[in-house]
Amino acid sequence: KNQVEQSPQSLIILEGKNCTLQCNYTVSPFSNLRWYKQDTGRGPVSLTIMTFSENTKSNGRYTATLDADTKQSSLHITASQLSDSASYICVVIGRYSTLTFGKGTMLLVSP
Amino acid sequence: DTGVSQDPRHKITKRGQNVTFRCDPISEHNRLYWYRQTLGQGPEFLTYFQNEAQLEKSRLLSDRFSAERPKGSFSTLEIQRTEQGDSAMYLCASSPLVIGKNIQYFGAGTRLSVL
């Protein structure tokens, strides 16, 4: 069964601090992996997309890594801001471009 | 606004009633997806259209659920004889048909509450 597991389930950090979110997956066949940010009551918004051959990709203060051999990915957020408070969802894209979502990590950035 | 739009944003219904949701994808996006998201969970795939053809359906899509995209543009998702377990956020997404560029753009969702 295709699965995407994320950790931690929730995280509270102080504004300005860094954090790293983890994602492990078993989706096969694998096309690419994406991190989404979902604000409460809104649809997910794509942050990064990584293909099989990419190890690192950055988008501003967000840096995603991918190890396709161990089927692990991480999302590192640098110098967190209050607006970073959201759910961060790891999504693995497989056949027909269908998405398998993780349950997300709820991040709260505290002033 | 040229993003994916969903209507209604919220729907409250009594158990046993039928409900229908609409999704208008980004124009010229060939692919359209429906997902369901319950509280504290990530979205779960329901079904997928390429133009007007429904190419894949999840086992989550029971006989009470039906989705259509008759003209390859907007799509509707109907739930018949709603149950309390159907309460969730129903998300629609669309993407262009470009190999290697399967970025999906999501709507804000329709939140269904079945009483």
PDB file of C-alpha atoms in Angstrom:
ATOM      1  CA  LYS A   1       0.000   0.000   0.000  1.00  0.00           C
ATOM      2  CA  ASN A   2       1.290   3.478  -0.886  1.00  0.00           C
ATOM      3  CA  GLN A   3       1.941   5.418   2.287  1.00  0.00           C
ATOM      4  CA  VAL A   4       3.512   8.705   3.318  1.00  0.00           C
ATOM      5  CA  GLU A   5       4.504   9.127   6.954  1.00  0.00           C
ATOM      6  CA  GLN A   6       5.420  12.499   8.433  1.00  0.00           C
ATOM      7  CA  SER A   7       7.051  13.525  11.676  1.00  0.00           C
ATOM      8  CA  PRO A   8       6.671  15.229  14.007  1.00  0.00           C
ATOM      9  CA  GLN A   9       2.897  15.410  14.114  1.00  0.00           C
ATOM     10  CA  SER A  10       3.094  18.940  15.513  1.00  0.00           C
ATOM     11  CA  LEU A  11       5.817  21.410  16.378  1.00  0.00           C
ATOM     12  CA  ILE A  12       6.053  24.719  18.220  1.00  0.00           C
ATOM     13  CA  ILE A  13       9.069  26.953  17.651  1.00  0.00           C
ATOM     14  CA  LEU A  14       9.987  30.527  18.467  1.00  0.00           C
ATOM     15  CA  GLU A  15       9.966  33.140  15.749  1.00  0.00           C
ATOM     16  CA  GLY A  16      13.343  33.354  14.059  1.00  0.00           C
ATOM     17  CA  LYS A  17      14.337  29.767  14.828  1.00  0.00           C
ATOM     18  CA  ASN A  18      14.910  27.020  12.264  1.00  0.00           C
ATOM     19  CA  CYS A  19      13.136  23.689  12.059  1.00  0.00           C
ATOM     20  CA  THR A  20      13.181  20.506  10.020  1.00  0.00           C
ATOM     21  CA  LEU A  21      10.207  18.345   9.094  1.00  0.00           C
ATOM     22  CA  GLN A  22      10.548  14.712   8.033  1.00  0.00           C
ATOM     23  CA  CYS A  23       8.763  12.571   5.448  1.00  0.00           C
ATOM     24  CA  ASN A  24       9.127   8.847   4.712  1.00  0.00           C
ATOM     25  CA  TYR A  25       7.261   7.204   1.857  1.00  0.00           C
ATOM     26  CA  THR A  26       6.578   3.828   0.286  1.00  0.00           C
ATOM     27  CA  VAL A  27       4.859   5.035  -2.883  1.00  0.00           C
ATOM     28  CA  SER A  28       5.785   3.045  -5.974  1.00  0.00           C
ATOM     29  CA  PRO A  29       6.174   3.797  -8.807  1.00  0.00           C
ATOM     30  CA  PHE A  30       7.554   7.178  -7.817  1.00  0.00           C
ATOM     31  CA  SER A  31       7.359  10.225 -10.054  1.00  0.00           C
ATOM     32  CA  ASN A  32       8.219  13.117  -7.783  1.00  0.00           C
ATOM     33  CA  LEU A  33       7.782  14.485  -4.283  1.00  0.00           C
ATOM     34  CA  ARG A  34       6.288  17.766  -3.244  1.00  0.00           C
ATOM     35  CA  TRP A  35       5.910  19.743  -0.073  1.00  0.00           C
ATOM     36  CA  TYR A  36       2.695  21.721   0.365  1.00  0.00           C
ATOM     37  CA  LYS A  37       1.752  24.401   2.865  1.00  0.00           C
ATOM     38  CA  GLN A  38      -1.849  24.434   3.969  1.00  0.00           C
ATOM     39  CA  ASP A  39      -3.234  27.321   5.970  1.00  0.00           C
ATOM     40  CA  THR A  40      -6.276  26.589   8.098  1.00  0.00           C
ATOM     41  CA  GLY A  41      -9.437  26.453   5.976  1.00  0.00           C
ATOM     42  CA  ARG A  42      -7.545  26.789   2.727  1.00  0.00           C
ATOM     43  CA  GLY A  43      -6.427  24.430  -0.004  1.00  0.00           C
ATOM     44  CA  PRO A  44      -2.791  23.275  -0.110  1.00  0.00           C
ATOM     45  CA  VAL A  45      -0.231  25.425  -1.912  1.00  0.00           C
ATOM     46  CA  SER A  46       2.868  23.892  -3.471  1.00  0.00           C
ATOM     47  CA  LEU A  47       6.239  24.909  -1.963  1.00  0.00           C
ATOM     48  CA  THR A  48       8.738  22.635  -3.746  1.00  0.00           C
ATOM     49  CA  ILE A  49       8.720  19.794  -6.230  1.00  0.00           C
ATOM     50  CA  MET A  50      11.552  17.287  -6.519  1.00  0.00           C
ATOM     51  CA  THR A  51      12.116  14.579  -9.081  1.00  0.00           C
ATOM     52  CA  PHE A  52      13.933  11.300  -8.596  1.00  0.00           C
ATOM     53  CA  SER A  53      17.324  12.761  -9.524  1.00  0.00           C
ATOM     54  CA  GLU A  54      17.179  15.879  -7.374  1.00  0.00           C
ATOM     55  CA  ASN A  55      18.678  15.884  -3.876  1.00  0.00           C
ATOM     56  CA  THR A  56      18.045  19.455  -2.766  1.00  0.00           C
ATOM     57  CA  LYS A  57      15.757  22.255  -3.835  1.00  0.00           C
ATOM     58  CA  SER A  58      15.243  25.650  -2.237  1.00  0.00           C
ATOM     59  CA  ASN A  59      12.394  28.136  -2.355  1.00  0.00           C
ATOM     60  CA  GLY A  60      13.314  31.184  -0.313  1.00  0.00           C
ATOM     61  CA  ARG A  61      13.545  30.144   3.324  1.00  0.00           C
ATOM     62  CA  TYR A  62      12.331  26.629   2.491  1.00  0.00           C
ATOM     63  CA  THR A  63      14.850  23.916   1.561  1.00  0.00           C
ATOM     64  CA  ALA A  64      13.725  20.409   0.690  1.00  0.00           C
ATOM     65  CA  THR A  65      15.965  17.350   0.478  1.00  0.00           C
ATOM     66  CA  LEU A  66      15.246  13.978  -1.090  1.00  0.00           C
ATOM     67  CA  ASP A  67      16.975  10.622  -0.721  1.00  0.00           C
ATOM     68  CA  ALA A  68      15.252   8.363  -3.242  1.00  0.00           C
ATOM     69  CA  ASP A  69      17.266   5.343  -2.097  1.00  0.00           C
ATOM     70  CA  THR A  70      15.994   5.478   1.479  1.00  0.00           C
ATOM     71  CA  LYS A  71      12.690   7.089   0.396  1.00  0.00           C
ATOM     72  CA  GLN A  72      13.076   9.971   2.783  1.00  0.00           C
ATOM     73  CA  SER A  73      12.591  13.707   2.409  1.00  0.00           C
ATOM     74  CA  SER A  74      12.936  16.679   4.721  1.00  0.00           C
ATOM     75  CA  LEU A  75      11.764  20.279   4.665  1.00  0.00           C
ATOM     76  CA  HIS A  76      13.968  22.804   6.444  1.00  0.00           C
ATOM     77  CA  ILE A  77      12.555  26.202   7.318  1.00  0.00           C
ATOM     78  CA  THR A  78      15.082  28.919   8.095  1.00  0.00           C
ATOM     79  CA  ALA A  79      14.472  32.006  10.227  1.00  0.00           C
ATOM     80  CA  SER A  80      10.839  31.151  10.843  1.00  0.00           C
ATOM     81  CA  GLN A  81       8.158  33.823  10.691  1.00  0.00           C
ATOM     82  CA  LEU A  82       4.724  33.959  12.282  1.00  0.00           C
ATOM     83  CA  SER A  83       3.191  33.490   8.839  1.00  0.00           C
ATOM     84  CA  ASP A  84       4.901  30.102   8.584  1.00  0.00           C
ATOM     85  CA  SER A  85       2.338  28.731  11.045  1.00  0.00           C
ATOM     86  CA  ALA A  86       0.444  26.158   8.998  1.00  0.00           C
ATOM     87  CA  SER A  87       0.242  22.473   8.204  1.00  0.00           C
ATOM     88  CA  TYR A  88       3.082  21.199   6.019  1.00  0.00           C
ATOM     89  CA  ILE A  89       2.129  18.222   3.932  1.00  0.00           C
ATOM     90  CA  CYS A  90       4.480  15.862   2.133  1.00  0.00           C
ATOM     91  CA  VAL A  91       2.988  14.568  -1.099  1.00  0.00           C
ATOM     92  CA  VAL A  92       4.340  11.825  -3.316  1.00  0.00           C
ATOM     93  CA  ILE A  93       3.224  11.740  -6.918  1.00  0.00           C
ATOM     94  CA  GLY A  94       2.834   8.367  -8.557  1.00  0.00           C
ATOM     95  CA  ARG A  95       0.927   6.848 -11.445  1.00  0.00           C
ATOM     96  CA  TYR A  96      -1.432   9.117 -13.486  1.00  0.00           C
ATOM     97  CA  SER A  97      -0.072  12.014 -11.450  1.00  0.00           C
ATOM     98  CA  THR A  98      -2.220  10.938  -8.504  1.00  0.00           C
ATOM     99  CA  LEU A  99      -1.075  12.219  -5.156  1.00  0.00           C
ATOM    100  CA  THR A 100      -0.540  10.347  -1.921  1.00  0.00           C
ATOM    101  CA  PHE A 101      -0.600  12.766   0.971  1.00  0.00           C
ATOM    102  CA  GLY A 102       0.955  12.521   4.380  1.00  0.00           C
ATOM    103  CA  LYS A 103      -1.117  13.625   7.375  1.00  0.00           C
ATOM    104  CA  GLY A 104       0.975  16.747   7.682  1.00  0.00           C
ATOM    105  CA  THR A 105       3.035  18.411  10.399  1.00  0.00           C
ATOM    106  CA  MET A 106       1.244  21.232  12.175  1.00  0.00           C
ATOM    107  CA  LEU A 107       3.763  24.019  12.758  1.00  0.00           C
ATOM    108  CA  LEU A 108       3.112  26.854  15.159  1.00  0.00           C
ATOM    109  CA  VAL A 109       5.568  29.743  15.211  1.00  0.00           C
ATOM    110  CA  SER A 110       5.311  31.608  18.476  1.00  0.00           C
ATOM    111  CA  PRO A 111       6.375  35.248  18.970  1.00  0.00           C
TER     112      PRO A 111
ATOM    113  CA  ASP B   1      -9.358  35.300 -10.051  1.00  0.00           C
ATOM    114  CA  THR B   2      -8.149  32.614 -12.444  1.00  0.00           C
ATOM    115  CA  GLY B   3      -7.489  29.916  -9.846  1.00  0.00           C
ATOM    116  CA  VAL B   4      -9.491  26.779  -9.136  1.00  0.00           C
ATOM    117  CA  SER B   5     -12.873  27.724  -7.720  1.00  0.00           C
ATOM    118  CA  GLN B   6     -15.237  25.519  -5.763  1.00  0.00           C
ATOM    119  CA  ASP B   7     -18.839  26.068  -4.879  1.00  0.00           C
ATOM    120  CA  PRO B   8     -20.253  26.119  -2.316  1.00  0.00           C
ATOM    121  CA  ARG B   9     -17.573  26.821   0.279  1.00  0.00           C
ATOM    122  CA  HIS B  10     -19.693  25.324   3.035  1.00  0.00           C
ATOM    123  CA  LYS B  11     -22.617  22.904   2.966  1.00  0.00           C
ATOM    124  CA  ILE B  12     -24.666  21.701   5.908  1.00  0.00           C
ATOM    125  CA  THR B  13     -27.104  18.909   5.214  1.00  0.00           C
ATOM    126  CA  LYS B  14     -29.153  16.327   7.031  1.00  0.00           C
ATOM    127  CA  ARG B  15     -28.255  12.673   6.907  1.00  0.00           C
ATOM    128  CA  GLY B  16     -29.882  10.970   3.937  1.00  0.00           C
ATOM    129  CA  GLN B  17     -29.979  14.040   1.714  1.00  0.00           C
ATOM    130  CA  ASN B  18     -28.130  14.356  -1.576  1.00  0.00           C
ATOM    131  CA  VAL B  19     -25.525  17.069  -2.140  1.00  0.00           C
ATOM    132  CA  THR B  20     -23.658  18.256  -5.210  1.00  0.00           C
ATOM    133  CA  PHE B  21     -20.442  20.238  -5.347  1.00  0.00           C
ATOM    134  CA  ARG B  22     -18.995  22.079  -8.287  1.00  0.00           C
ATOM    135  CA  CYS B  23     -15.393  22.665  -9.304  1.00  0.00           C
ATOM    136  CA  ASP B  24     -14.218  25.073 -11.980  1.00  0.00           C
ATOM    137  CA  PRO B  25     -10.595  24.306 -12.835  1.00  0.00           C
ATOM    138  CA  ILE B  26      -8.064  26.713 -14.237  1.00  0.00           C
ATOM    139  CA  SER B  27      -9.021  27.176 -17.863  1.00  0.00           C
ATOM    140  CA  GLU B  28      -7.182  24.903 -20.302  1.00  0.00           C
ATOM    141  CA  HIS B  29      -6.140  22.498 -17.539  1.00  0.00           C
ATOM    142  CA  ASN B  30      -6.875  19.054 -18.886  1.00  0.00           C
ATOM    143  CA  ARG B  31      -6.595  17.165 -15.619  1.00  0.00           C
ATOM    144  CA  LEU B  32      -8.979  17.495 -12.710  1.00  0.00           C
ATOM    145  CA  TYR B  33      -8.818  15.722  -9.375  1.00  0.00           C
ATOM    146  CA  TRP B  34     -11.134  15.347  -6.404  1.00  0.00           C
ATOM    147  CA  TYR B  35      -9.812  14.737  -2.891  1.00  0.00           C
ATOM    148  CA  ARG B  36     -11.380  14.375   0.525  1.00  0.00           C
ATOM    149  CA  GLN B  37      -9.737  15.695   3.671  1.00  0.00           C
ATOM    150  CA  THR B  38     -10.889  15.006   7.217  1.00  0.00           C
ATOM    151  CA  LEU B  39      -9.715  16.909  10.262  1.00  0.00           C
ATOM    152  CA  GLY B  40      -6.089  16.234  11.118  1.00  0.00           C
ATOM    153  CA  GLN B  41      -5.510  14.142   8.023  1.00  0.00           C
ATOM    154  CA  GLY B  42      -3.930  14.778   4.671  1.00  0.00           C
ATOM    155  CA  PRO B  43      -6.150  14.821   1.590  1.00  0.00           C
ATOM    156  CA  GLU B  44      -7.146  11.432   0.160  1.00  0.00           C
ATOM    157  CA  PHE B  45      -7.507  10.853  -3.566  1.00  0.00           C
ATOM    158  CA  LEU B  46     -11.051  10.187  -4.790  1.00  0.00           C
ATOM    159  CA  THR B  47     -11.044  10.401  -8.565  1.00  0.00           C
ATOM    160  CA  TYR B  48      -9.275  11.873 -11.572  1.00  0.00           C
ATOM    161  CA  PHE B  49     -10.373  13.161 -14.979  1.00  0.00           C
ATOM    162  CA  GLN B  50      -8.386  13.800 -18.089  1.00  0.00           C
ATOM    163  CA  ASN B  51     -10.635  16.062 -20.149  1.00  0.00           C
ATOM    164  CA  GLU B  52     -14.082  14.442 -19.874  1.00  0.00           C
ATOM    165  CA  ALA B  53     -12.789  10.932 -19.226  1.00  0.00           C
ATOM    166  CA  GLN B  54     -12.786   9.623 -15.679  1.00  0.00           C
ATOM    167  CA  LEU B  55      -9.549   7.614 -15.659  1.00  0.00           C
ATOM    168  CA  GLU B  56      -9.224   6.482 -12.083  1.00  0.00           C
ATOM    169  CA  LYS B  57     -11.422   6.077  -9.027  1.00  0.00           C
ATOM    170  CA  SER B  58     -10.323   5.334  -5.505  1.00  0.00           C
ATOM    171  CA  ARG B  59     -11.906   2.582  -3.461  1.00  0.00           C
ATOM    172  CA  LEU B  60     -13.009   5.456  -1.195  1.00  0.00           C
ATOM    173  CA  LEU B  61     -15.494   6.436  -3.894  1.00  0.00           C
ATOM    174  CA  SER B  62     -18.436   4.270  -2.887  1.00  0.00           C
ATOM    175  CA  ASP B  63     -21.551   3.763  -4.977  1.00  0.00           C
ATOM    176  CA  ARG B  64     -23.081   6.798  -3.296  1.00  0.00           C
ATOM    177  CA  PHE B  65     -20.461   9.037  -4.853  1.00  0.00           C
ATOM    178  CA  SER B  66     -20.451  10.062  -8.491  1.00  0.00           C
ATOM    179  CA  ALA B  67     -18.336  12.589 -10.319  1.00  0.00           C
ATOM    180  CA  GLU B  68     -18.771  14.003 -13.774  1.00  0.00           C
ATOM    181  CA  ARG B  69     -16.950  16.312 -16.120  1.00  0.00           C
ATOM    182  CA  PRO B  70     -19.284  16.284 -19.116  1.00  0.00           C
ATOM    183  CA  LYS B  71     -17.606  18.902 -21.280  1.00  0.00           C
ATOM    184  CA  GLY B  72     -14.087  18.549 -20.024  1.00  0.00           C
ATOM    185  CA  SER B  73     -14.299  21.848 -18.165  1.00  0.00           C
ATOM    186  CA  PHE B  74     -16.095  22.102 -14.822  1.00  0.00           C
ATOM    187  CA  SER B  75     -16.763  19.026 -12.718  1.00  0.00           C
ATOM    188  CA  THR B  76     -19.426  18.034 -10.219  1.00  0.00           C
ATOM    189  CA  LEU B  77     -19.199  15.642  -7.304  1.00  0.00           C
ATOM    190  CA  GLU B  78     -22.495  14.262  -6.026  1.00  0.00           C
ATOM    191  CA  ILE B  79     -23.000  12.368  -2.798  1.00  0.00           C
ATOM    192  CA  GLN B  80     -26.287  10.530  -2.458  1.00  0.00           C
ATOM    193  CA  ARG B  81     -27.896   9.536   0.833  1.00  0.00           C
ATOM    194  CA  THR B  82     -25.260  11.364   2.853  1.00  0.00           C
ATOM    195  CA  GLU B  83     -23.931   9.810   6.046  1.00  0.00           C
ATOM    196  CA  GLN B  84     -22.270  11.500   8.993  1.00  0.00           C
ATOM    197  CA  GLY B  85     -18.991   9.918   7.951  1.00  0.00           C
ATOM    198  CA  ASP B  86     -19.125  11.938   4.740  1.00  0.00           C
ATOM    199  CA  SER B  87     -18.437  15.105   6.739  1.00  0.00           C
ATOM    200  CA  ALA B  88     -15.116  16.397   5.408  1.00  0.00           C
ATOM    201  CA  MET B  89     -13.459  19.011   3.239  1.00  0.00           C
ATOM    202  CA  TYR B  90     -13.758  18.122  -0.441  1.00  0.00           C
ATOM    203  CA  LEU B  91     -10.875  19.536  -2.446  1.00  0.00           C
ATOM    204  CA  CYS B  92     -10.623  19.917  -6.190  1.00  0.00           C
ATOM    205  CA  ALA B  93      -7.360  20.374  -8.050  1.00  0.00           C
ATOM    206  CA  SER B  94      -6.409  20.844 -11.680  1.00  0.00           C
ATOM    207  CA  SER B  95      -3.220  20.548 -13.658  1.00  0.00           C
ATOM    208  CA  PRO B  96      -2.142  20.976 -17.259  1.00  0.00           C
ATOM    209  CA  LEU B  97      -1.391  17.981 -19.446  1.00  0.00           C
ATOM    210  CA  VAL B  98       2.350  18.515 -19.798  1.00  0.00           C
ATOM    211  CA  ILE B  99       4.728  15.631 -19.271  1.00  0.00           C
ATOM    212  CA  GLY B 100       6.841  16.211 -16.207  1.00  0.00           C
ATOM    213  CA  LYS B 101       4.863  19.286 -15.228  1.00  0.00           C
ATOM    214  CA  ASN B 102       2.083  17.822 -13.147  1.00  0.00           C
ATOM    215  CA  ILE B 103       1.793  20.698 -10.709  1.00  0.00           C
ATOM    216  CA  GLN B 104      -1.654  20.584  -9.200  1.00  0.00           C
ATOM    217  CA  TYR B 105      -3.431  23.740  -8.174  1.00  0.00           C
ATOM    218  CA  PHE B 106      -6.015  23.376  -5.448  1.00  0.00           C
ATOM    219  CA  GLY B 107      -9.236  25.149  -4.803  1.00  0.00           C
ATOM    220  CA  ALA B 108     -10.215  26.334  -1.342  1.00  0.00           C
ATOM    221  CA  GLY B 109     -12.473  23.323  -0.899  1.00  0.00           C
ATOM    222  CA  THR B 110     -16.073  22.669   0.038  1.00  0.00           C
ATOM    223  CA  ARG B 111     -16.602  21.834   3.689  1.00  0.00           C
ATOM    224  CA  LEU B 112     -19.488  19.391   4.147  1.00  0.00           C
ATOM    225  CA  SER B 113     -21.172  18.872   7.488  1.00  0.00           C
ATOM    226  CA  VAL B 114     -23.731  16.068   7.695  1.00  0.00           C
ATOM    227  CA  LEU B 115     -25.995  16.356  10.740  1.00  0.00           C
TER     228      LEU B 115
END
